[in-house]
mmCIF file with all atom_site columns, C-alpha atoms in Angstrom:
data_model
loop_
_atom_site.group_PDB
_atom_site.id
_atom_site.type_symbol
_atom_site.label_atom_id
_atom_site.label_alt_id
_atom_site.label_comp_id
_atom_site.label_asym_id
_atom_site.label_entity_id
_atom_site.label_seq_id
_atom_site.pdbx_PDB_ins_code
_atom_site.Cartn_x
_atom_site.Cartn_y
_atom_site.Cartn_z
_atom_site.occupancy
_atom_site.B_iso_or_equiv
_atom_site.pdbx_formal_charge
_atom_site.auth_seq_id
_atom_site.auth_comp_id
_atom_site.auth_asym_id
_atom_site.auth_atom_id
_atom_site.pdbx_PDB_model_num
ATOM 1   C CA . UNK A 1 1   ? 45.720 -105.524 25.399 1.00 95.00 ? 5   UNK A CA 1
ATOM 2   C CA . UNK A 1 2   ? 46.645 -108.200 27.675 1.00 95.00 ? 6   UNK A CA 1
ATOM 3   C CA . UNK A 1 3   ? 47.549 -107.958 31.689 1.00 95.00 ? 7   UNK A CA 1
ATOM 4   C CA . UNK A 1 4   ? 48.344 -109.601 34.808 1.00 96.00 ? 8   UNK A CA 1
ATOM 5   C CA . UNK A 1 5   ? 47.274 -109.274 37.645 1.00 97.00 ? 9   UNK A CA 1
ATOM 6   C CA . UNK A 1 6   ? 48.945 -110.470 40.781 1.00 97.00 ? 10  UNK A CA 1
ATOM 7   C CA . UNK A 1 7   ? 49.333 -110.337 44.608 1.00 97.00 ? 11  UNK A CA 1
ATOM 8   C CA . UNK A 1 8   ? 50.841 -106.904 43.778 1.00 97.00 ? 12  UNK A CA 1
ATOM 9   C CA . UNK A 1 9   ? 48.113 -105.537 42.314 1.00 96.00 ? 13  UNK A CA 1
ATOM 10  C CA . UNK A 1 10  ? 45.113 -106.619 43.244 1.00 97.00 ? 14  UNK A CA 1
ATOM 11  C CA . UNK A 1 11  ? 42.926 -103.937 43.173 1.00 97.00 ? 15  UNK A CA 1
ATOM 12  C CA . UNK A 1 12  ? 43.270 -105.344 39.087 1.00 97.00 ? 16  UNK A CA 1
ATOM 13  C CA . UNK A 1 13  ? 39.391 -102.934 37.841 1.00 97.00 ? 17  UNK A CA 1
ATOM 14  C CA . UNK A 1 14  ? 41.979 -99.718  38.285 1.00 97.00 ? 18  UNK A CA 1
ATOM 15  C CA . UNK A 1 15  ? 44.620 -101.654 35.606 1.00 97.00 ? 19  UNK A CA 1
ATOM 16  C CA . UNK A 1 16  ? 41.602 -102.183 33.368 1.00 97.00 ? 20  UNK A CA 1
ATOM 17  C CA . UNK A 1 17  ? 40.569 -98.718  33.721 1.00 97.00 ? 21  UNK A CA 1
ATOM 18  C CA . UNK A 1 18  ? 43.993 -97.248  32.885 1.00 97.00 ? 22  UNK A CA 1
ATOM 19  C CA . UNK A 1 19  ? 43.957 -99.327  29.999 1.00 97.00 ? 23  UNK A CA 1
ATOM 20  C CA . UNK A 1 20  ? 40.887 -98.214  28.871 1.00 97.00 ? 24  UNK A CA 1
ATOM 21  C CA . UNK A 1 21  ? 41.485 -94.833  29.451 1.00 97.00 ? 25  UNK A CA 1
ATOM 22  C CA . UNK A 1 22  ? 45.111 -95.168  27.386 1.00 97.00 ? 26  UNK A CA 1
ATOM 23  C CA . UNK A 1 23  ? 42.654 -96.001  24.394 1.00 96.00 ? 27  UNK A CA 1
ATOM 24  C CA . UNK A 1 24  ? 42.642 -99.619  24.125 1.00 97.00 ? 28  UNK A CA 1
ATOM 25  C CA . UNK A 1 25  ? 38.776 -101.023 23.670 1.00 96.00 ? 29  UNK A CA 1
ATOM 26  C CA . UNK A 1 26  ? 39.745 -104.977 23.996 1.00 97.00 ? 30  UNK A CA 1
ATOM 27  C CA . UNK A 1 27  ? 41.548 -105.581 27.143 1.00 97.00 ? 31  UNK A CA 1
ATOM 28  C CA . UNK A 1 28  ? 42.423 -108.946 28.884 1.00 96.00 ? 32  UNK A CA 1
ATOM 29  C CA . UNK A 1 29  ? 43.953 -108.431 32.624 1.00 96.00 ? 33  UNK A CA 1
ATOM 30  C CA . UNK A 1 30  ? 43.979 -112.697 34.237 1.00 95.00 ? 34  UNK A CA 1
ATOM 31  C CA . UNK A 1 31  ? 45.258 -113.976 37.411 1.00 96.00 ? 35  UNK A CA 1
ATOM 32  C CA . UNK A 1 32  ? 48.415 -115.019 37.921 1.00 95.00 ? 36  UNK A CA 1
ATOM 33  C CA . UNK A 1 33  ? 49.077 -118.569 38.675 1.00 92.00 ? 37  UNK A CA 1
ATOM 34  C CA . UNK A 1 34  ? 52.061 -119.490 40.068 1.00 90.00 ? 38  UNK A CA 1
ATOM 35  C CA . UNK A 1 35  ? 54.039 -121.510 43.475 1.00 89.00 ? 39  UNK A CA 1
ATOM 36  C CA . UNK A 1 36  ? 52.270 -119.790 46.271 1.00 88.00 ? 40  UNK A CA 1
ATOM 37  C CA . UNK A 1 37  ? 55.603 -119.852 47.766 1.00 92.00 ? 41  UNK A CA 1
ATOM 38  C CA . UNK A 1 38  ? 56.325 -116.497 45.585 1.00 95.00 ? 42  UNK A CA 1
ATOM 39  C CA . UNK A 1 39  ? 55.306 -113.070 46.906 1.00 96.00 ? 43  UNK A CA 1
ATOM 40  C CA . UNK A 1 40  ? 53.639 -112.122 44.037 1.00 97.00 ? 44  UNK A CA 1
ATOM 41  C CA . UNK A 1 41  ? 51.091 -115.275 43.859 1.00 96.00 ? 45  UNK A CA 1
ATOM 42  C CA . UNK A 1 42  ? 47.649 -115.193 44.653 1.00 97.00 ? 46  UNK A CA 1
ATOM 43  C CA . UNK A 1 43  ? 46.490 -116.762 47.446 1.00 95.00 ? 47  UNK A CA 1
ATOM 44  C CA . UNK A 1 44  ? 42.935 -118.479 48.463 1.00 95.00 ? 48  UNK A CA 1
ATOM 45  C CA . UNK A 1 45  ? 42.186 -115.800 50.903 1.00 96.00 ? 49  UNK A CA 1
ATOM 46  C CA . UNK A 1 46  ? 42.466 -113.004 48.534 1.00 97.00 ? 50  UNK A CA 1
ATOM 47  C CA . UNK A 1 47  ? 39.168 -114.496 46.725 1.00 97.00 ? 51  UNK A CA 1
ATOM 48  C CA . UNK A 1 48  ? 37.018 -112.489 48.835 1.00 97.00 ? 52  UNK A CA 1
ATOM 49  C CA . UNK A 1 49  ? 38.667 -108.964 47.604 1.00 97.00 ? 53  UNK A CA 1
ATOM 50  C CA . UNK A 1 50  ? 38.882 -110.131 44.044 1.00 98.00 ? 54  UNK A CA 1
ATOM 51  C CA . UNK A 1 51  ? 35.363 -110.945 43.788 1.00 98.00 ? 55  UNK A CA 1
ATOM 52  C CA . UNK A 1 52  ? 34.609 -107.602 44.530 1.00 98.00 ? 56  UNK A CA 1
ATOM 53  C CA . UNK A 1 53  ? 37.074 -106.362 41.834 1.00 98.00 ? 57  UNK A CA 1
ATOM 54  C CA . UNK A 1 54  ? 35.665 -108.667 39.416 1.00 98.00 ? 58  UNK A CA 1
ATOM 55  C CA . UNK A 1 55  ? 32.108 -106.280 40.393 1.00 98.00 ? 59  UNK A CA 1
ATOM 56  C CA . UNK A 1 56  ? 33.521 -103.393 40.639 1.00 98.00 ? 60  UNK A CA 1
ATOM 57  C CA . UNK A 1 57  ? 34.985 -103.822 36.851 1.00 98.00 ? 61  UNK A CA 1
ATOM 58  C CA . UNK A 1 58  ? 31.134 -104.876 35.802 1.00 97.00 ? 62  UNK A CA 1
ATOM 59  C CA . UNK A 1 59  ? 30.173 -101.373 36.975 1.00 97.00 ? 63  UNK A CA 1
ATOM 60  C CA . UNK A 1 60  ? 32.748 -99.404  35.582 1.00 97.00 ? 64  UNK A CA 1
ATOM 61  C CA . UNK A 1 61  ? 31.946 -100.800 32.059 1.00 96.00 ? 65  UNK A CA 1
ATOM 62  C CA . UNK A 1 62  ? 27.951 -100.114 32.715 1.00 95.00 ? 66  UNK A CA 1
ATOM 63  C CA . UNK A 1 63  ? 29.307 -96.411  33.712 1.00 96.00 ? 67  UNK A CA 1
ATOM 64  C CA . UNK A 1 64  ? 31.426 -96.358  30.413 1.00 96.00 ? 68  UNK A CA 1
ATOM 65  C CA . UNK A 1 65  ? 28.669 -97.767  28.310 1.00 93.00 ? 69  UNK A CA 1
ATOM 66  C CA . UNK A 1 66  ? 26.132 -94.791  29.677 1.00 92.00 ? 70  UNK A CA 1
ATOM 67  C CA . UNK A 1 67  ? 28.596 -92.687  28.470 1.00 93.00 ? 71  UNK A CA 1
ATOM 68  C CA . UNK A 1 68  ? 28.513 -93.984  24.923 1.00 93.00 ? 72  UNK A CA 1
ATOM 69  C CA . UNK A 1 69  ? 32.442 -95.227  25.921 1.00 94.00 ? 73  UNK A CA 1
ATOM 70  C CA . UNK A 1 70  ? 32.164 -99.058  25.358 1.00 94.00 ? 74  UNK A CA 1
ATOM 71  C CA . UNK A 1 71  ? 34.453 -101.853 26.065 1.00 96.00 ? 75  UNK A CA 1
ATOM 72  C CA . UNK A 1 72  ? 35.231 -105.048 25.753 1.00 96.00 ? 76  UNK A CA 1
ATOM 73  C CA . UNK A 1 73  ? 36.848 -107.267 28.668 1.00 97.00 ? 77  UNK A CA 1
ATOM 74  C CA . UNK A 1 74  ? 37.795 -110.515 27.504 1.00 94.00 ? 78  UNK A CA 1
ATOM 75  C CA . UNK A 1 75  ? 36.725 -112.712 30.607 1.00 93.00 ? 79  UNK A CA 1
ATOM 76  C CA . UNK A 1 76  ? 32.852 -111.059 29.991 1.00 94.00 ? 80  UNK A CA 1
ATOM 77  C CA . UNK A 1 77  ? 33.206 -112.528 26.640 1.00 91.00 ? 81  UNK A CA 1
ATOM 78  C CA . UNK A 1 78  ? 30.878 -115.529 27.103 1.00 85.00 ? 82  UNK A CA 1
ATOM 79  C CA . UNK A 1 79  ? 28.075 -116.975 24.447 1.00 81.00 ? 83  UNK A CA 1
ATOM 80  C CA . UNK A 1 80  ? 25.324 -117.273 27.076 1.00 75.00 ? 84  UNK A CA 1
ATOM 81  C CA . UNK A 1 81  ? 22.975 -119.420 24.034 1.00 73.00 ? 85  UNK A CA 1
ATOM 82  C CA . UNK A 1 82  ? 25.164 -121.288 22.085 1.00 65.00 ? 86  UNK A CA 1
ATOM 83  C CA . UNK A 1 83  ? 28.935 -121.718 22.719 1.00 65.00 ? 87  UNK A CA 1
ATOM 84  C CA . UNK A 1 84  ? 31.058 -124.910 21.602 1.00 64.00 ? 88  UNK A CA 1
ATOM 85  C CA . UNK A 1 85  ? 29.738 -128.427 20.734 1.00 74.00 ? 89  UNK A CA 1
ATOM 86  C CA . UNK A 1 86  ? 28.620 -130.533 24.256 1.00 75.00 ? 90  UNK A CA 1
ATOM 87  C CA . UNK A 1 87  ? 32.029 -132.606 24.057 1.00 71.00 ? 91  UNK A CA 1
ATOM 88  C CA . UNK A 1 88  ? 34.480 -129.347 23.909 1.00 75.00 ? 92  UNK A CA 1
ATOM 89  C CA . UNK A 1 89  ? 32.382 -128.161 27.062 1.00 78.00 ? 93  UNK A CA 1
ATOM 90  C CA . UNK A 1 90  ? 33.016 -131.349 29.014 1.00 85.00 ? 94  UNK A CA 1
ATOM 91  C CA . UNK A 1 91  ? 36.748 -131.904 27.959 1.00 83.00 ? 95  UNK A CA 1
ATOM 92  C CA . UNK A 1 92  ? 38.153 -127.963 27.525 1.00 83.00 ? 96  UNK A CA 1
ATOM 93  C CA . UNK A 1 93  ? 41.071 -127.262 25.539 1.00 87.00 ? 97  UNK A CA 1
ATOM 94  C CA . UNK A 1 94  ? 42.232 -130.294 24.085 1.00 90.00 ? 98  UNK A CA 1
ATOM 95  C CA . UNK A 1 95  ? 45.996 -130.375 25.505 1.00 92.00 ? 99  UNK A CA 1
ATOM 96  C CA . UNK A 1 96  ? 47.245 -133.501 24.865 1.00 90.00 ? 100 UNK A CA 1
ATOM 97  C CA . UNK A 1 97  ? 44.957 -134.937 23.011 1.00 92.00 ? 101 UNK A CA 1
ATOM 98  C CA . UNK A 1 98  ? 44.087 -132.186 19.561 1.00 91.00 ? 102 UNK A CA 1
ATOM 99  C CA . UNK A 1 99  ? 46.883 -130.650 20.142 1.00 91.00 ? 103 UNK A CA 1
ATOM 100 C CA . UNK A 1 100 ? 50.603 -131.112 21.816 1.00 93.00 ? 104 UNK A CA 1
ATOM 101 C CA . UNK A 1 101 ? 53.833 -128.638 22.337 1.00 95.00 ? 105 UNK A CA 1
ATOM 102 C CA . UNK A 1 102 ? 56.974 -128.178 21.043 1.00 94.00 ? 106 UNK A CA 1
ATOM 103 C CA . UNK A 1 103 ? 60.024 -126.631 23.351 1.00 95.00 ? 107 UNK A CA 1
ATOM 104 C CA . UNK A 1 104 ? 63.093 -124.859 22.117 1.00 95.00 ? 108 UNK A CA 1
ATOM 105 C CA . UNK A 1 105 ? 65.082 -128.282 22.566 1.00 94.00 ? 109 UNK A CA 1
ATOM 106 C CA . UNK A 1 106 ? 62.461 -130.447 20.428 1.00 94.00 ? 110 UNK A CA 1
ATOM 107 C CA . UNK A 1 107 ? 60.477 -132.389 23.417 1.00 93.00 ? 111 UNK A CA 1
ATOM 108 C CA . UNK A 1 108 ? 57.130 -132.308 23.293 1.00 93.00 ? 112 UNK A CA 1
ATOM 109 C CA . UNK A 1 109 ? 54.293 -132.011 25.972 1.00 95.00 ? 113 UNK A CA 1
ATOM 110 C CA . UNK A 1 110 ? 50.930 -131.705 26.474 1.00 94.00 ? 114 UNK A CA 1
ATOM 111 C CA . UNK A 1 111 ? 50.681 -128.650 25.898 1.00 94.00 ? 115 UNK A CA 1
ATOM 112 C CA . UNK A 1 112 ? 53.294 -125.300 26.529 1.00 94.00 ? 116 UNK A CA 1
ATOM 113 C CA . UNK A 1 113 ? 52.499 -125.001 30.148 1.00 93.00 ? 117 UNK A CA 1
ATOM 114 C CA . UNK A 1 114 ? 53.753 -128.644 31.203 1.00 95.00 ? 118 UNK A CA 1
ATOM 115 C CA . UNK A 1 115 ? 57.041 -127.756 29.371 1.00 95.00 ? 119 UNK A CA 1
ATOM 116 C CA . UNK A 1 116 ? 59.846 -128.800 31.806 1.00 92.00 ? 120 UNK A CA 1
ATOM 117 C CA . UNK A 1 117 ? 57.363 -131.346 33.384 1.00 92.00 ? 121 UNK A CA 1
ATOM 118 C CA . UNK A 1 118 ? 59.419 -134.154 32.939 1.00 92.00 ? 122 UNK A CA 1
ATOM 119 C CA . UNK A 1 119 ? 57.341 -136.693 33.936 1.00 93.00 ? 123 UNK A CA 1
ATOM 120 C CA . UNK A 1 120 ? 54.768 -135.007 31.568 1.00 94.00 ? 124 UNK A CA 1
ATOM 121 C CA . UNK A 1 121 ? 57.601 -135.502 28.257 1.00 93.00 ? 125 UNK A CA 1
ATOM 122 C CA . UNK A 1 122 ? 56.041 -137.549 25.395 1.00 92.00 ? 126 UNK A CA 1
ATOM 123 C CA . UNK A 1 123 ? 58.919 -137.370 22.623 1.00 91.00 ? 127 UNK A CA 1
ATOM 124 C CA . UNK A 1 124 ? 61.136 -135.061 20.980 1.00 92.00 ? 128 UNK A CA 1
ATOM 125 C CA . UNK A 1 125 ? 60.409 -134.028 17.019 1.00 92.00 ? 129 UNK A CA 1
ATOM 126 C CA . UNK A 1 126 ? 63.980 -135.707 16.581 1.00 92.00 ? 130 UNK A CA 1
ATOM 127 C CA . UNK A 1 127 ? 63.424 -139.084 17.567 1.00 87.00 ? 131 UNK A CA 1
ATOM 128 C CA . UNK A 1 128 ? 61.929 -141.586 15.343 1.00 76.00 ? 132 UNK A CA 1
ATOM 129 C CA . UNK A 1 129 ? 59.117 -142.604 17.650 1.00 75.00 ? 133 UNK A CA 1
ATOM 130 C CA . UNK A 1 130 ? 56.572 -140.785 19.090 1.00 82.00 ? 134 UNK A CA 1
ATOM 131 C CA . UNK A 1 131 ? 54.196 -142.167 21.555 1.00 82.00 ? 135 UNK A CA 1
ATOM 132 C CA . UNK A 1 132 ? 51.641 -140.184 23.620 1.00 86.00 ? 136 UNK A CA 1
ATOM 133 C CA . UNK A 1 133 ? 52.175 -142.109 26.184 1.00 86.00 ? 137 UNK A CA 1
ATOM 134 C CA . UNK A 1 134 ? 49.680 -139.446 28.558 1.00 90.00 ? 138 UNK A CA 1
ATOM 135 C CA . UNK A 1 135 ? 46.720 -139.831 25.977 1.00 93.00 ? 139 UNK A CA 1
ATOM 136 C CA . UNK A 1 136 ? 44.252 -142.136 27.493 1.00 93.00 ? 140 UNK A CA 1
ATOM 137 C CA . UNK A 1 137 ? 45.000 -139.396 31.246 1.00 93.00 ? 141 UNK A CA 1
ATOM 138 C CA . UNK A 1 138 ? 44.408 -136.470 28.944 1.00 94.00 ? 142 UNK A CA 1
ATOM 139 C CA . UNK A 1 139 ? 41.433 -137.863 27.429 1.00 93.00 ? 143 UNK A CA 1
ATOM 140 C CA . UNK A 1 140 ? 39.427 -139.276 30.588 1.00 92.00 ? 144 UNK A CA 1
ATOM 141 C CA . UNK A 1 141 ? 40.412 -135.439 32.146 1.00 93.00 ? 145 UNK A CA 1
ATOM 142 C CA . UNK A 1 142 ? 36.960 -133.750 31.303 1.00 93.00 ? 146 UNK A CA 1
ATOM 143 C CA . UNK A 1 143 ? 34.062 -132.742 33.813 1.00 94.00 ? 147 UNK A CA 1
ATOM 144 C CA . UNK A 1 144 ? 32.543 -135.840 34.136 1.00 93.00 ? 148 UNK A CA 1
ATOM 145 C CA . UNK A 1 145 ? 35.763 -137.503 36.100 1.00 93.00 ? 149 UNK A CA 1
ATOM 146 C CA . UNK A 1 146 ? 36.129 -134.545 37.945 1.00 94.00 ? 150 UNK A CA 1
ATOM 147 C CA . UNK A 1 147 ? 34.420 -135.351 41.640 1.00 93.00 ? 151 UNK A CA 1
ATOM 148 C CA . UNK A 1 148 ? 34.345 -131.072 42.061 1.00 94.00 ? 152 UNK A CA 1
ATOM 149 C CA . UNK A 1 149 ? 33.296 -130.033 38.392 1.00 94.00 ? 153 UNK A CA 1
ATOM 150 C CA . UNK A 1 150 ? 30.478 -132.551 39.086 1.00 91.00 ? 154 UNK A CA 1
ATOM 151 C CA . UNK A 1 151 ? 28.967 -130.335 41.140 1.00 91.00 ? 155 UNK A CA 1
ATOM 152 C CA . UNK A 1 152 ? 29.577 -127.223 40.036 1.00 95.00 ? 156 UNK A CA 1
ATOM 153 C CA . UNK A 1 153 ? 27.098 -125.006 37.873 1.00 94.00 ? 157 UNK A CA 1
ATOM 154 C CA . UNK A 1 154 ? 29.775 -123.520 35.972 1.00 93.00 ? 158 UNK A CA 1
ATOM 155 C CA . UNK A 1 155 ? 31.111 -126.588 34.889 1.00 93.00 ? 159 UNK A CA 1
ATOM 156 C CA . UNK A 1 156 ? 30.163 -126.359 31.156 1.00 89.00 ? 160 UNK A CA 1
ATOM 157 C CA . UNK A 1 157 ? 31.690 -123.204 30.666 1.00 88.00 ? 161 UNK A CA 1
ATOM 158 C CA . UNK A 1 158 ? 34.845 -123.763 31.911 1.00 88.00 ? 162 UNK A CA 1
ATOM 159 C CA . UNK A 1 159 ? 35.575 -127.465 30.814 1.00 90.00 ? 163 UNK A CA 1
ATOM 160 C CA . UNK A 1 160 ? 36.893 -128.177 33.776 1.00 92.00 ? 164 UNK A CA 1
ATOM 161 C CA . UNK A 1 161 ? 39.879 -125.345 34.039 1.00 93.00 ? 165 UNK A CA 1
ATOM 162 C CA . UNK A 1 162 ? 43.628 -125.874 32.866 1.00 93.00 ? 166 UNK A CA 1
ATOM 163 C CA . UNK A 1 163 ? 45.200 -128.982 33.490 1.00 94.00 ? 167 UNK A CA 1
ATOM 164 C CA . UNK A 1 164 ? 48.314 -127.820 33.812 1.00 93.00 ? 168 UNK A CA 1
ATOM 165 C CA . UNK A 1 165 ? 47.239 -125.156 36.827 1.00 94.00 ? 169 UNK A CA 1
ATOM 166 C CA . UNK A 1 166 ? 45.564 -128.344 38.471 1.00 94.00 ? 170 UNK A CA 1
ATOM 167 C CA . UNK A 1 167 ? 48.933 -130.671 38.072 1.00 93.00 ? 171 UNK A CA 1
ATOM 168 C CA . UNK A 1 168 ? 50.723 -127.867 39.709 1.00 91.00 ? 172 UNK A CA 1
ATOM 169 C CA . UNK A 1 169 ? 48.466 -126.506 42.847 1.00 92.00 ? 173 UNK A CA 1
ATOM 170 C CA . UNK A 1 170 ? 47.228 -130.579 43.919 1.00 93.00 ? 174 UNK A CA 1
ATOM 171 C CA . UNK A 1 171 ? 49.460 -132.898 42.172 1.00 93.00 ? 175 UNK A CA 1
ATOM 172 C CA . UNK A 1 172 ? 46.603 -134.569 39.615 1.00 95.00 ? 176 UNK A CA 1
ATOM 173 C CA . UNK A 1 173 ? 44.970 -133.339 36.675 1.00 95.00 ? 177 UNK A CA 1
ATOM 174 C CA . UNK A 1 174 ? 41.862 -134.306 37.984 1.00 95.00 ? 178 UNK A CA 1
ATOM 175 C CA . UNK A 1 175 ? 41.877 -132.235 41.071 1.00 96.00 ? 179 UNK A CA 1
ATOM 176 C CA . UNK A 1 176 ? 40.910 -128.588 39.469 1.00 95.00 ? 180 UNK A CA 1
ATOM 177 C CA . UNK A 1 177 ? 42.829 -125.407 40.775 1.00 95.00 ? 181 UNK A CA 1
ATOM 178 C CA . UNK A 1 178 ? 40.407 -123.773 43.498 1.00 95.00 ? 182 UNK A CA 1
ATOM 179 C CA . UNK A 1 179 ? 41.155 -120.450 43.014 1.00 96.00 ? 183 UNK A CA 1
ATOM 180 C CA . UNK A 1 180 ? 40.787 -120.571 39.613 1.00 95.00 ? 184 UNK A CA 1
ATOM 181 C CA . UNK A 1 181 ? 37.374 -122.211 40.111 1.00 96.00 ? 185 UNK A CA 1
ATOM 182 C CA . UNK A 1 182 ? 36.381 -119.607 42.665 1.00 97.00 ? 186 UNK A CA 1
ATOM 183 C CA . UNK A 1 183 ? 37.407 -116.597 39.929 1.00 97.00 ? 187 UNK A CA 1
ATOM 184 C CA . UNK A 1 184 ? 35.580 -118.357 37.130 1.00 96.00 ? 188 UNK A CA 1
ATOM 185 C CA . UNK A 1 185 ? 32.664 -118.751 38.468 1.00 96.00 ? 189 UNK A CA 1
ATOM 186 C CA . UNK A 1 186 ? 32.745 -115.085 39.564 1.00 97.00 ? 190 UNK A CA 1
ATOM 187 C CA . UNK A 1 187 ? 33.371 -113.772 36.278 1.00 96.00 ? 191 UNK A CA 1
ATOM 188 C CA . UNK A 1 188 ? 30.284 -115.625 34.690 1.00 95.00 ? 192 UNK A CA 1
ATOM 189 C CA . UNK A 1 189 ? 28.025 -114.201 37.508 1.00 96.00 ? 193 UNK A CA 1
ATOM 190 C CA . UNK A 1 190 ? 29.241 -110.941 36.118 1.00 96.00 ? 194 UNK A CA 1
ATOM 191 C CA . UNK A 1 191 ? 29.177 -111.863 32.707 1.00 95.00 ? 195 UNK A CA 1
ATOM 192 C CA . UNK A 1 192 ? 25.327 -113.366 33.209 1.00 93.00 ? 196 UNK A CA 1
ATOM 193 C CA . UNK A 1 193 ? 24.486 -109.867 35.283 1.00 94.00 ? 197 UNK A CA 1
ATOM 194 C CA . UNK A 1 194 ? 25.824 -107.554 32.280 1.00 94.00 ? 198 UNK A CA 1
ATOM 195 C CA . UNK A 1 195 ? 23.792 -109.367 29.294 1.00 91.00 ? 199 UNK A CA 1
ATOM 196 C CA . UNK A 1 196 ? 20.737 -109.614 31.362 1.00 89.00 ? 200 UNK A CA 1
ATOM 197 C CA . UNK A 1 197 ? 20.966 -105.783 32.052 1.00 86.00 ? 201 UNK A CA 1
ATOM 198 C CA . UNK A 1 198 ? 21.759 -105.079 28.416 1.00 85.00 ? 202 UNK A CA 1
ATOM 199 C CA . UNK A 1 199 ? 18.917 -106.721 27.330 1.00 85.00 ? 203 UNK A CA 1
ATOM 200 C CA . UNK A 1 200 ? 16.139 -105.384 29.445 1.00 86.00 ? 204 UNK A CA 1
ATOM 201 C CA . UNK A 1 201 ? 17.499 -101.894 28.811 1.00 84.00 ? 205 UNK A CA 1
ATOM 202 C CA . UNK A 1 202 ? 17.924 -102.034 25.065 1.00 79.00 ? 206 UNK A CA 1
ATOM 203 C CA . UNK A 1 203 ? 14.569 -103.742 24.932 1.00 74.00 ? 207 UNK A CA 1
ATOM 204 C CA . UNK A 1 204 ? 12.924 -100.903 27.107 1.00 65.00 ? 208 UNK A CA 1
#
């Protein structure tokens, strides 16, 4: 089960819990992201109060699991050992470059969230011709050209973040959304905190 979570709703580990509570054992509840100009988008000063979300959601699945009442949130989700190849780490998703989209009208674009980004528009599935014009920019977009993923520790678990969310909060591909990079690197704390604890206690 799949949510959002937005500037309307912020206090996002009560969502999860009603979820949880309605039955469902896999739930997914993400940020919106979205022009900061609309009332419901989150803003960089809400990062403090959504960190502490992000915790208080860690606890209430340790308070489930002691109950025998286990659950799965999707953003916890992370292979701590092994994970993807070294290359998928550094360059993420693949948009533009493994993969493309299609809209309803027959363009194509990197990927589904640059649809209407017409300066982002590599062809349409009824011309004769298509050239990726972007795939050399989509290509050289992975951690290593990315001045903040360079330092950052969570860099290799992110890939960098979405493209698309960096295009549209600073204008370049290369410039990752902050946010985003703020909430990411929460969640792995949390996800890091919740396997260590699981395996000291199921090794006690």
């Amino acid at each position: 089960m799949r949510g959002t979570y937005t500037a309307y709703n912020k206090a996002f580990s009560e969502d999860v819990k009603h979820l949880v509570d309605a039955g469902f054992r896999n739930v997914s509840v993400e940020p919106v992201v979205t022009d900061e100009a609309q009332p419901y988008a989150l803003k960089p000063e809400d990062a403090p109060h959504l960190e502490k979300e992000y915790d208080r959601l860690a606890d209430l699945m340790l308070d489930y699991e002691s109950r025998g009442e286990r659950f799965s949130f999707f953003h916890y989700n992370v292979d701590l050992t092994q994970g993807p190849c070294v290359f998928k780490r550094a360059s993420g998703c693949g948009a533009g470059t493994e993969y493309v989209a299609v809209a309803a009208n027959g363009d194509i674009y990197p990927c589904h969230q640059f649809v209407g980004e017409t300066d982002y528009r590599i062809g349409n599935v009824h011309d004769a011709i298509f050239d990726n014009t972007r795939f050399d920019q989509f290509n050289r977009a992975h951690i290593y050209h990315k001045e903040a993923c360079r330092r950052c520790w969570a860099k290799y678990y992110c890939s960098g973040g979405c493209h698309a969310n960096a295009l549209h909060a600073n204008g370049d591909i290369l410039k990752p959304y902050e946010l985003g990079c703020t909430l990411e690197r929460k969640r792995l704390e949390c996800a890091i905190g919740l396997n260590c604890y699981r395996t000291i206690t199921e090794s006690v």
